Short mmCIF file of C-alpha atoms and ligand atoms in Angstrom, two decimals:
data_model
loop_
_atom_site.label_atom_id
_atom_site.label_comp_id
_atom_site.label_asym_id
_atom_site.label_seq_id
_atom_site.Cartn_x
_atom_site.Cartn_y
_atom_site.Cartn_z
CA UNK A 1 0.00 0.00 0.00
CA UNK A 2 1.62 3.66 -0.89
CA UNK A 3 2.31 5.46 2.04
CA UNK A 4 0.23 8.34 2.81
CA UNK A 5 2.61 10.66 3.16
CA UNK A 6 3.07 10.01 -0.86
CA UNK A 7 -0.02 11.62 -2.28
CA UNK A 8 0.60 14.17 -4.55
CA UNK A 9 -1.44 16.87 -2.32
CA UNK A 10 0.98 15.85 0.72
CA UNK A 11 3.84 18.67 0.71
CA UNK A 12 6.15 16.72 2.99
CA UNK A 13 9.15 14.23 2.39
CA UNK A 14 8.71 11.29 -0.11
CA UNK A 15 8.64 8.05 2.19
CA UNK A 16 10.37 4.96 -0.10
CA UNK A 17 8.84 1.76 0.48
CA UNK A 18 11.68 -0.47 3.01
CA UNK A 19 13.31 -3.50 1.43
CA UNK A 20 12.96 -6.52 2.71
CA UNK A 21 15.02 -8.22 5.19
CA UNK A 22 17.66 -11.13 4.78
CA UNK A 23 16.88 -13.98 6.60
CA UNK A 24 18.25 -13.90 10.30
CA UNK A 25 20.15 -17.26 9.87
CA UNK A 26 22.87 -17.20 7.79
CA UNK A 27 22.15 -19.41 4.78
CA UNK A 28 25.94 -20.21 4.40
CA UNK A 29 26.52 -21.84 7.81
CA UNK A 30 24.06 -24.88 6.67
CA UNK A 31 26.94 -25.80 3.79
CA UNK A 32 29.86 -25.68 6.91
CA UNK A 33 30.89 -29.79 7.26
CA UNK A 34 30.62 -31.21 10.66
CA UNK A 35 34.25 -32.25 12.01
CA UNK A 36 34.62 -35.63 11.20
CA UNK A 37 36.34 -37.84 13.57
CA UNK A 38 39.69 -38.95 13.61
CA UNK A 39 40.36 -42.64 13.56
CA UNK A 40 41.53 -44.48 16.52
CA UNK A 41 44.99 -45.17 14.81
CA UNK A 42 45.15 -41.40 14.13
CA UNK A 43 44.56 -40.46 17.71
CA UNK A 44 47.23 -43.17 19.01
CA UNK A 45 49.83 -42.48 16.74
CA UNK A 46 49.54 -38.96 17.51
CA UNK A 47 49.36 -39.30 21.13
CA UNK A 48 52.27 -41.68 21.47
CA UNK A 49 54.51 -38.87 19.50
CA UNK A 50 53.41 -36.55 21.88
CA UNK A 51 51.10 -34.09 19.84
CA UNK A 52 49.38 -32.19 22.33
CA UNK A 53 46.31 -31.62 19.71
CA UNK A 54 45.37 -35.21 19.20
CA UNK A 55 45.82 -35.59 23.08
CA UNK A 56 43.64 -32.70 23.54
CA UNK A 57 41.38 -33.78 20.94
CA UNK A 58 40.99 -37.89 22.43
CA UNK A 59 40.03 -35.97 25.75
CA UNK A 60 37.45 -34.43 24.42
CA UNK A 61 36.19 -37.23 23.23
CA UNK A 62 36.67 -39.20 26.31
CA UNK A 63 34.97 -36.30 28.32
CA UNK A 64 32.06 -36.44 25.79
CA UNK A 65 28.71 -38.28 26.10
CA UNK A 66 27.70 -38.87 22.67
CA UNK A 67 28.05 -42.84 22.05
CA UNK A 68 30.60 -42.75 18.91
CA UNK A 69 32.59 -40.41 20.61
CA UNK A 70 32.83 -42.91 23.75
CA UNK A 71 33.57 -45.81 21.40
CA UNK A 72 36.36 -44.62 19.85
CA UNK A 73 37.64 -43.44 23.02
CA UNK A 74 37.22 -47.01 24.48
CA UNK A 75 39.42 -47.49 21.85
CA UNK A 76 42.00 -45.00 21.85
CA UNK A 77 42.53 -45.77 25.37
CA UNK A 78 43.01 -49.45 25.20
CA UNK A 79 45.70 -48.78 23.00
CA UNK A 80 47.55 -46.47 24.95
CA UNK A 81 47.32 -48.63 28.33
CA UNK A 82 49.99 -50.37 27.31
CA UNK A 83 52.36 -47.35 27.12
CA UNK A 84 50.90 -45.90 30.40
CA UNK A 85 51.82 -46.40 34.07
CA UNK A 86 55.06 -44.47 33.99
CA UNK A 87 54.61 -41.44 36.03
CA UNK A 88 54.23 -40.17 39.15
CA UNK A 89 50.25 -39.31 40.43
CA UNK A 90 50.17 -36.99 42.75
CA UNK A 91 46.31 -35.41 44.12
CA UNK A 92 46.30 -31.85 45.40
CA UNK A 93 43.77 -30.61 47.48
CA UNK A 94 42.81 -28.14 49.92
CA UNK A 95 40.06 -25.67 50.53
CA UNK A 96 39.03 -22.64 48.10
CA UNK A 97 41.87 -20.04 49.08
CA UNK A 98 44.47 -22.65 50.36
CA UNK A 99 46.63 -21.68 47.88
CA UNK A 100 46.00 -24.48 45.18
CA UNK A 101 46.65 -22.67 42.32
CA UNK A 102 49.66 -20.75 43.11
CA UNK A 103 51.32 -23.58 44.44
CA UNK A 104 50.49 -26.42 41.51
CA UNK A 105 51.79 -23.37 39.76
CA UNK A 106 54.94 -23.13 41.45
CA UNK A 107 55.52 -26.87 42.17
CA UNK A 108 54.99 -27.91 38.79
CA UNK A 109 57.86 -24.89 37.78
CA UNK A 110 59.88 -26.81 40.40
CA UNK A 111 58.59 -30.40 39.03
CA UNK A 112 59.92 -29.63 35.31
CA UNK A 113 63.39 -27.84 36.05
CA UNK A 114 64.46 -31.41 36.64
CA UNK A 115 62.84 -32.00 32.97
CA UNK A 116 59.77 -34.33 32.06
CA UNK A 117 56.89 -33.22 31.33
CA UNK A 118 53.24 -32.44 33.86
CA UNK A 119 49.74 -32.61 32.95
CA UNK A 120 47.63 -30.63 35.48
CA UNK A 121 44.06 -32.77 35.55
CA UNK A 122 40.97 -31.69 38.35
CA UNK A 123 38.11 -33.17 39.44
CA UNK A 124 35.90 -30.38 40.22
CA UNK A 125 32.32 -31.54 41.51
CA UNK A 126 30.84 -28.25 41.70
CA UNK A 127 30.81 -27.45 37.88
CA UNK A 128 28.46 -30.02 37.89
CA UNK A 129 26.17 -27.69 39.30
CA UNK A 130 27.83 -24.38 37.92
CA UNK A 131 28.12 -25.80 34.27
CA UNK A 132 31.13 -24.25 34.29
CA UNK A 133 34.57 -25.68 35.73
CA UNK A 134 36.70 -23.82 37.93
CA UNK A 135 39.76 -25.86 38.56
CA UNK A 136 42.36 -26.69 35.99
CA UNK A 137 41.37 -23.07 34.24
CA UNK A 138 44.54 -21.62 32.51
CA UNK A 139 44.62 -18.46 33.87
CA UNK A 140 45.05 -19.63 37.53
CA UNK A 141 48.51 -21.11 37.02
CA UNK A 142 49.85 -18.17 34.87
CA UNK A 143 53.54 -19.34 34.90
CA UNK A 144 52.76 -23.03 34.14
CA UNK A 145 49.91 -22.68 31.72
CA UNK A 146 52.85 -21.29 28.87
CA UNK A 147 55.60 -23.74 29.72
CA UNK A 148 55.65 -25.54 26.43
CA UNK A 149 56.16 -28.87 28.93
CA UNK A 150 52.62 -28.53 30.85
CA UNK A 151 49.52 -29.46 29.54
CA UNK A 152 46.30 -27.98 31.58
CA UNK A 153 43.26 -29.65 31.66
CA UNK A 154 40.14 -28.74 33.65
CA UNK A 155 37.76 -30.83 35.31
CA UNK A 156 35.44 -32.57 33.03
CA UNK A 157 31.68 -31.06 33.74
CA UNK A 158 29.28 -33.07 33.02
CA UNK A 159 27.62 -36.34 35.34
CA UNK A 160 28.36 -37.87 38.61
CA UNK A 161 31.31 -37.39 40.74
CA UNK A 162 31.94 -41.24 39.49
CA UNK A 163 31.46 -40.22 36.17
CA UNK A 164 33.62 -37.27 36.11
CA UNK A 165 36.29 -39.16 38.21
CA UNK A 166 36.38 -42.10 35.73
CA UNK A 167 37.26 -39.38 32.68
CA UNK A 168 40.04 -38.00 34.63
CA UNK A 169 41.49 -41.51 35.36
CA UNK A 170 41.30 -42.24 31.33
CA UNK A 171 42.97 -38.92 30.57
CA UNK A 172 45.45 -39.97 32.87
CA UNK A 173 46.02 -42.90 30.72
CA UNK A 174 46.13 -40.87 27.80
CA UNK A 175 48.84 -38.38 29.63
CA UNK A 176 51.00 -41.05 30.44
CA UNK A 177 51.03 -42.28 27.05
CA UNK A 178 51.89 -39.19 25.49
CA UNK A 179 54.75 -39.18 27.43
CA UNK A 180 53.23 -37.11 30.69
CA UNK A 181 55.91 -38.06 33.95
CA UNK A 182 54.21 -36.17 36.39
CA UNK A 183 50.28 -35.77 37.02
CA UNK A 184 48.68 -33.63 39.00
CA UNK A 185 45.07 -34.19 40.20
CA UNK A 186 43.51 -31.07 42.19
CA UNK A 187 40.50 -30.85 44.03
CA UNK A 188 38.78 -28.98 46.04
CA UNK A 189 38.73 -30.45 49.69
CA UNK A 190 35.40 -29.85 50.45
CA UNK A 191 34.37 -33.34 49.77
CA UNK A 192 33.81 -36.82 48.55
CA UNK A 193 36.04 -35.61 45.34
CA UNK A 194 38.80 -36.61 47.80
CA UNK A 195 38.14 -40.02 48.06
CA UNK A 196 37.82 -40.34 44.09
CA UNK A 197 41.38 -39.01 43.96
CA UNK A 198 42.59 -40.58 46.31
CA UNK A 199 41.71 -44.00 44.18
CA UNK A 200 43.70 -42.98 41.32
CA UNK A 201 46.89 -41.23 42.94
CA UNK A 202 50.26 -42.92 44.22
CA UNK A 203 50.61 -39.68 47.06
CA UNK A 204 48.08 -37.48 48.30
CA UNK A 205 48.97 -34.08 49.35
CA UNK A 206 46.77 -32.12 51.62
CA UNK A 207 47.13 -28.35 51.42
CA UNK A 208 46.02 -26.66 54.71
CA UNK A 209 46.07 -22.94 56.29
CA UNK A 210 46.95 -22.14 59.48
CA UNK A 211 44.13 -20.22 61.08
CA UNK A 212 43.26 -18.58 64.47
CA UNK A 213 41.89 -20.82 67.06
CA UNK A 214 41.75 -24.86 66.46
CA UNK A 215 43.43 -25.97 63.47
CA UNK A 216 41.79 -29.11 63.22
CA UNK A 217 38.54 -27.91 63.33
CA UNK A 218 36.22 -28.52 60.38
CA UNK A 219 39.13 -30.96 58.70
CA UNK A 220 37.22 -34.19 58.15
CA UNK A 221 39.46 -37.04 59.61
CA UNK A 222 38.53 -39.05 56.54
CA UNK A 223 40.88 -36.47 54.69
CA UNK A 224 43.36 -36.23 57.13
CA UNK A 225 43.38 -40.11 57.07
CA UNK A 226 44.21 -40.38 53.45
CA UNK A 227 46.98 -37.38 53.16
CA UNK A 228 50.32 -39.05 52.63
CA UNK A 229 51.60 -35.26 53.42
CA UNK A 230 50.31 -32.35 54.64
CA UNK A 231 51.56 -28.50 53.71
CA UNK A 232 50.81 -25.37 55.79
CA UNK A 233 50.81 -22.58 52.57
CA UNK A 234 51.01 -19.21 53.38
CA UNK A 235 54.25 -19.31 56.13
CA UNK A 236 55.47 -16.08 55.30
CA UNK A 237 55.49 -12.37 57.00
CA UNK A 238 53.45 -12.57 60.22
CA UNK A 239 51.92 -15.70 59.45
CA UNK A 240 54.96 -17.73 60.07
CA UNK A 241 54.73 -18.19 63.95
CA UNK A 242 51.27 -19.18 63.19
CA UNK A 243 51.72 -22.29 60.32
CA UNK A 244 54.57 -23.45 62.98
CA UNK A 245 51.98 -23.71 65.75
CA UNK A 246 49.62 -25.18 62.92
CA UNK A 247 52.57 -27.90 61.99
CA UNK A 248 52.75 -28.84 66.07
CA UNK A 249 49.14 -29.49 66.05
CA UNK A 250 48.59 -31.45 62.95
CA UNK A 251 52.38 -33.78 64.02
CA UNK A 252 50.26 -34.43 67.25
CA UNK A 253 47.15 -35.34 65.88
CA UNK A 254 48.66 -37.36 63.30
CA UNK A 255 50.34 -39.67 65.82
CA UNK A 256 46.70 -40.66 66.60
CA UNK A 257 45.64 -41.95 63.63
CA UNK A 258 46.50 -45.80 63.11
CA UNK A 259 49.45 -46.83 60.76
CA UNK A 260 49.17 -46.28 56.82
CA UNK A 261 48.73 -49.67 54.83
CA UNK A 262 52.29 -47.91 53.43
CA UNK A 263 54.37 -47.62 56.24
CA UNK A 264 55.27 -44.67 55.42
CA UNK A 265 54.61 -41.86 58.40
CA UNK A 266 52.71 -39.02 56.78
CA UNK A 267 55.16 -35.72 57.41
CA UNK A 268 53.62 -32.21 57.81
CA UNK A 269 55.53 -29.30 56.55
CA UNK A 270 55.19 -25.52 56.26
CA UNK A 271 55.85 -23.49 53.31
CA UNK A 272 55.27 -20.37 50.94
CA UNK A 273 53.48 -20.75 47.71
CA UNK A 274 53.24 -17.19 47.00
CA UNK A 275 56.87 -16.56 48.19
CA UNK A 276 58.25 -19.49 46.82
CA UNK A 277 59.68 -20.81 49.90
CA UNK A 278 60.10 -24.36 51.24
CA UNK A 279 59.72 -25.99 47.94
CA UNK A 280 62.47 -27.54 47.58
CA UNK A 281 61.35 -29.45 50.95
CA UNK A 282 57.99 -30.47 50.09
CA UNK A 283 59.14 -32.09 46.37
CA UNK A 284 61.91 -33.96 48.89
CA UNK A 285 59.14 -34.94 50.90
CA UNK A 286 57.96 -36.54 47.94
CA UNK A 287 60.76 -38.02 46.31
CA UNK A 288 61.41 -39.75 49.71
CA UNK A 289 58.08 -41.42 49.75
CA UNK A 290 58.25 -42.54 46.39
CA UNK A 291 61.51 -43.91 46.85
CA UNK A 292 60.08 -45.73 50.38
CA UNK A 293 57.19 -47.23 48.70
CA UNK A 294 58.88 -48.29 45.71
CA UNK A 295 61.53 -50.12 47.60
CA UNK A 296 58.77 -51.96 49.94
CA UNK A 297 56.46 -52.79 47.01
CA UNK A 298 53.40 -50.58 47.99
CA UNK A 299 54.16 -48.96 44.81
CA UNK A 300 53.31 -51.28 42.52
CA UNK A 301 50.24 -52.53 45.08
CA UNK A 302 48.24 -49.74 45.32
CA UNK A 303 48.72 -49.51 41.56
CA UNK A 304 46.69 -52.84 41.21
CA UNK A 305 44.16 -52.02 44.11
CA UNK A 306 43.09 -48.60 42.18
CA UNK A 307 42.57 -50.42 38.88
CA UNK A 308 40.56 -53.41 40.62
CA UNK A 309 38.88 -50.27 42.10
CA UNK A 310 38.15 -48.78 38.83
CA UNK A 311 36.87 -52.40 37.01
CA UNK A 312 33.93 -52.21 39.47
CA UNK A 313 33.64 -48.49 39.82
CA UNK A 314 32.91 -48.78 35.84
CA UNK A 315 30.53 -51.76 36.23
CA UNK A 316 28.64 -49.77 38.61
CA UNK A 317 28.47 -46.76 36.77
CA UNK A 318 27.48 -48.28 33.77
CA UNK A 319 25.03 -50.19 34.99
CA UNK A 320 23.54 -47.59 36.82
CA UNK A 321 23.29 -45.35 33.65
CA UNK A 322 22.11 -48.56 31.40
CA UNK A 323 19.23 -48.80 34.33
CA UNK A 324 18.44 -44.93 33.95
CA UNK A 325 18.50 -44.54 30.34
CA UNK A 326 15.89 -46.87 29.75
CA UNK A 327 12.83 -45.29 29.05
CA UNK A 328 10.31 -48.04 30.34
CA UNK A 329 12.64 -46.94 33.84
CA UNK A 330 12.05 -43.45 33.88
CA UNK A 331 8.24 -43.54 33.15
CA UNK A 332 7.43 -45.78 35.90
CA UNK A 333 10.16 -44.39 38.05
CA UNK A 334 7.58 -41.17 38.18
CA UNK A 335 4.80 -43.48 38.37
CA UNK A 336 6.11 -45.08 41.65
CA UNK A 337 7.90 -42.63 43.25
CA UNK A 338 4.29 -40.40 43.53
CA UNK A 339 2.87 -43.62 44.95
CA UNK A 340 5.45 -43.93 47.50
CA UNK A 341 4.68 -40.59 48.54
CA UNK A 342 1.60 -40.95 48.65
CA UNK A 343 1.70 -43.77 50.81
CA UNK A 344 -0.01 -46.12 48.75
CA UNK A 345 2.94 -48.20 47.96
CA UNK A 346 6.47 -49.51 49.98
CA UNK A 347 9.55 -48.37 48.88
CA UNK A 348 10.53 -51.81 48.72
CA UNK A 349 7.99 -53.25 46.53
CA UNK A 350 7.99 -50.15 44.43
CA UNK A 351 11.75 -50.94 43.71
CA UNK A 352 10.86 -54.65 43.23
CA UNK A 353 8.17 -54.02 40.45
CA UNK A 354 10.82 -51.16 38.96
CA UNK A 355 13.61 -53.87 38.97
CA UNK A 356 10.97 -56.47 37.29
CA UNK A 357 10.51 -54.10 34.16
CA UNK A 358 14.19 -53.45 33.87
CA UNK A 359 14.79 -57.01 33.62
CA UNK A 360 11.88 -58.05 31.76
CA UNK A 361 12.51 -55.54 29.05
CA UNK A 362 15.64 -57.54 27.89
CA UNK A 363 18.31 -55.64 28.29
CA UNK A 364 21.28 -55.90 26.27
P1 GDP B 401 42.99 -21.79 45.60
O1 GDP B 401 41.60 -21.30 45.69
O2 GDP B 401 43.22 -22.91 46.58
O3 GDP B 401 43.41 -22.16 44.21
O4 GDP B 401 43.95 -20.61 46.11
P2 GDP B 401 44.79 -19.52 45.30
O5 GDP B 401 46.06 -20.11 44.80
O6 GDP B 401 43.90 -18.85 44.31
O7 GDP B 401 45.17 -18.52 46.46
C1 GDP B 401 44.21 -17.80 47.22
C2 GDP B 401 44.80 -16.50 47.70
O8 GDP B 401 45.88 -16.74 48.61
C3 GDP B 401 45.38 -15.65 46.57
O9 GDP B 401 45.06 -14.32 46.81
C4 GDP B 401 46.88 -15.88 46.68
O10 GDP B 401 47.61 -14.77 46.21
C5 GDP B 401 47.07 -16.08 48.18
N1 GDP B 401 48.21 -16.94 48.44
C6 GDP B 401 48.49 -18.13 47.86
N2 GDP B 401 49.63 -18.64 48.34
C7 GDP B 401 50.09 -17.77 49.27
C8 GDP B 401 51.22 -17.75 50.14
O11 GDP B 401 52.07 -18.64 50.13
N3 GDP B 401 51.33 -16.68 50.98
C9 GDP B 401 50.43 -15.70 51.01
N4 GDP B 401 50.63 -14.71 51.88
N5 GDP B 401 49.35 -15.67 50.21
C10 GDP B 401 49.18 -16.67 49.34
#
């Protein structure tokens, strides 16, 4: 319709009719190729030579969900088993603001001036929640993150702690192969994260502060219990006096705690993350535990134990997430879970007729 404005008796501007719009999505992007994926052989070769893009790429695909992407990870990591093993694990934790990032940062510095190479790996179970992961993100470990020897990983995001812990034990694989000496595994020791790195590292290191008042409080003696060392950060300036005490009280509470299965006696030590002091002691901490448990054989034990661990830690999971996934499951998991609430039904025979249709629906 011609604008009004256009009749000959207006005296106004001349209003030209618009032109019409391009369509919002660009028609282009349709023609772009999906990435196709690399072959198994590709990813292997690649990762046994060390490239740090096929690494990066077979953690993706480890870390994804999509069922061709798991295959072929299956896949790529069977092959690389055989060149893993040779490295030293070592789990980091502590709470937010213990100093975990400026101390992986400076430990690893410390780590690869003796050569080798370190992968920094996390098991973060927050970003579960927050979709987004927090530890293992570049720009916390500024001096490590361009050392052309580290490779920085964060936590995978998605699924169960189990889930998320079983990707970071396959990358480890995958590290290992590629030629990775030293792994780190950080988390955040707030936790049951502990306990899943606990079951895939050869010395647990247990980051602490030294605080006003009782040390110990709020330290859950499961964590305590599973630290093959224990660090004070942050014994610098003023502070010093105060990480001392803190070492005192954690040496005496330690001596209460029953023998390792290791032998070894866990040590507490202070140091600086931020000033860069005491590191020297801590890594001699270390190398004196792995050269105790190598020579008595726990070594090469708790090696065995973790990957019997992990057999049924994967059974579980994936028969938990077989049982879920099925769709006659979730429908009458609704169904009987309102019925439960309601009363009208036990939990126990509401699981029993749950279990029936899972194993009547013949599940391969
Ligand atoms: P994270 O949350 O455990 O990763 O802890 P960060 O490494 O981010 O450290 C938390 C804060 O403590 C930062 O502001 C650091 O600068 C500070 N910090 C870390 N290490 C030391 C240390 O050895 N001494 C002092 N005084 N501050 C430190």
């Amino acid at each position: 319709m011609e604008h009004p404005e256009n009749h000959t008796d207006y005296k106004g501007l001349t209003v030209n009719s618009g032109v019409s719009q391009p369509p919002v999505v660009n028609p282009y992007l349709k023609r772009r190729k999906k990435r196709s994926l690399p072959s198994a052989g590709e990813l292997v070769e690649g990762i046994l030579a060390g490239d740090i893009t096929r690494l990066s790429r077979a953690v993706t695909l480890v870390e994804s969900t999509a069922p061709d992407h798991q295959a072929l990870a299956q896949e790529v990591i069977e092959k690389c088993l055989p060149h893993s093993g040779n490295s030293r694990r070592i789990g980091i934790t502590g709470v937010p603001g213990a100093g975990k990032s400026t101390s992986i940062d400076v430990f690893g510095l410390h780590v690869l001036k003796s050569g080798g190479k370190l992968a920094v790996l996390a098991i973060d179970p927050s970003s579960e929640r927050t979709k987004g992961s927090i530890l293992g993100d570049k720009t916390r470990m500024e001096r490590l993150s361009v050392h052309p020897n580290a490779f920085i990983r964060p936590s995978p995001s998605a699924g169960s702690l189990g889930g998320v812990a079983r990707k970071t034990r396959e990358t480890i694989v995958l590290c290992e192969a590629a030629g990775f000496n030293n792994i780190f595994v950080e988390t955040v020791g707030v936790g049951q994260s502990e306990t899943a790195v606990h079951s895939m590292v050869d010395f647990f290191l247990l980051l602490q502060l030294a605080g006003t008042g009782d040390e110990l409080q709020g330290i859950k003696r499961g964590i305590m219990e599973m630290a093959d060392g224990i660090v004070i950060n942050k014994a610098d300036g003023d502070n010093i006096n105060r990480a001392q005490l803190a070492q005192a009280q954690f040496r005496s509470a330690l001596h209460l705690f029953p023998p390792t299965a290791s032998g070894w006696q866990p040590e507490v030590l202070t140091y600086s993350g931020y000033y860069e002091l005491g590191i020297p002691e801590v890594w001699d901490m270390i190398d004196r535990y792995f050269a105790f448990v190598s020579e008595n054989g726990y070594f090469e034990k708790r090696r065995l134990q973790q990957a019997r661990y992990w057999m049924y830690e994967t059974i579980d999971e994936q028969l938990r997430r077989h049982f879920y996934d099925n769709p006659a499951i979730a429908a009458a998991l609704a169904e009987k879970e309102q019925r439960v609430l309601d009363n009208r039904q036990s939990s126990f025979t509401a699981a029993r007729d749950i279990l029936d249709i899972y194993f009547a629906s013949g599940n391969r």
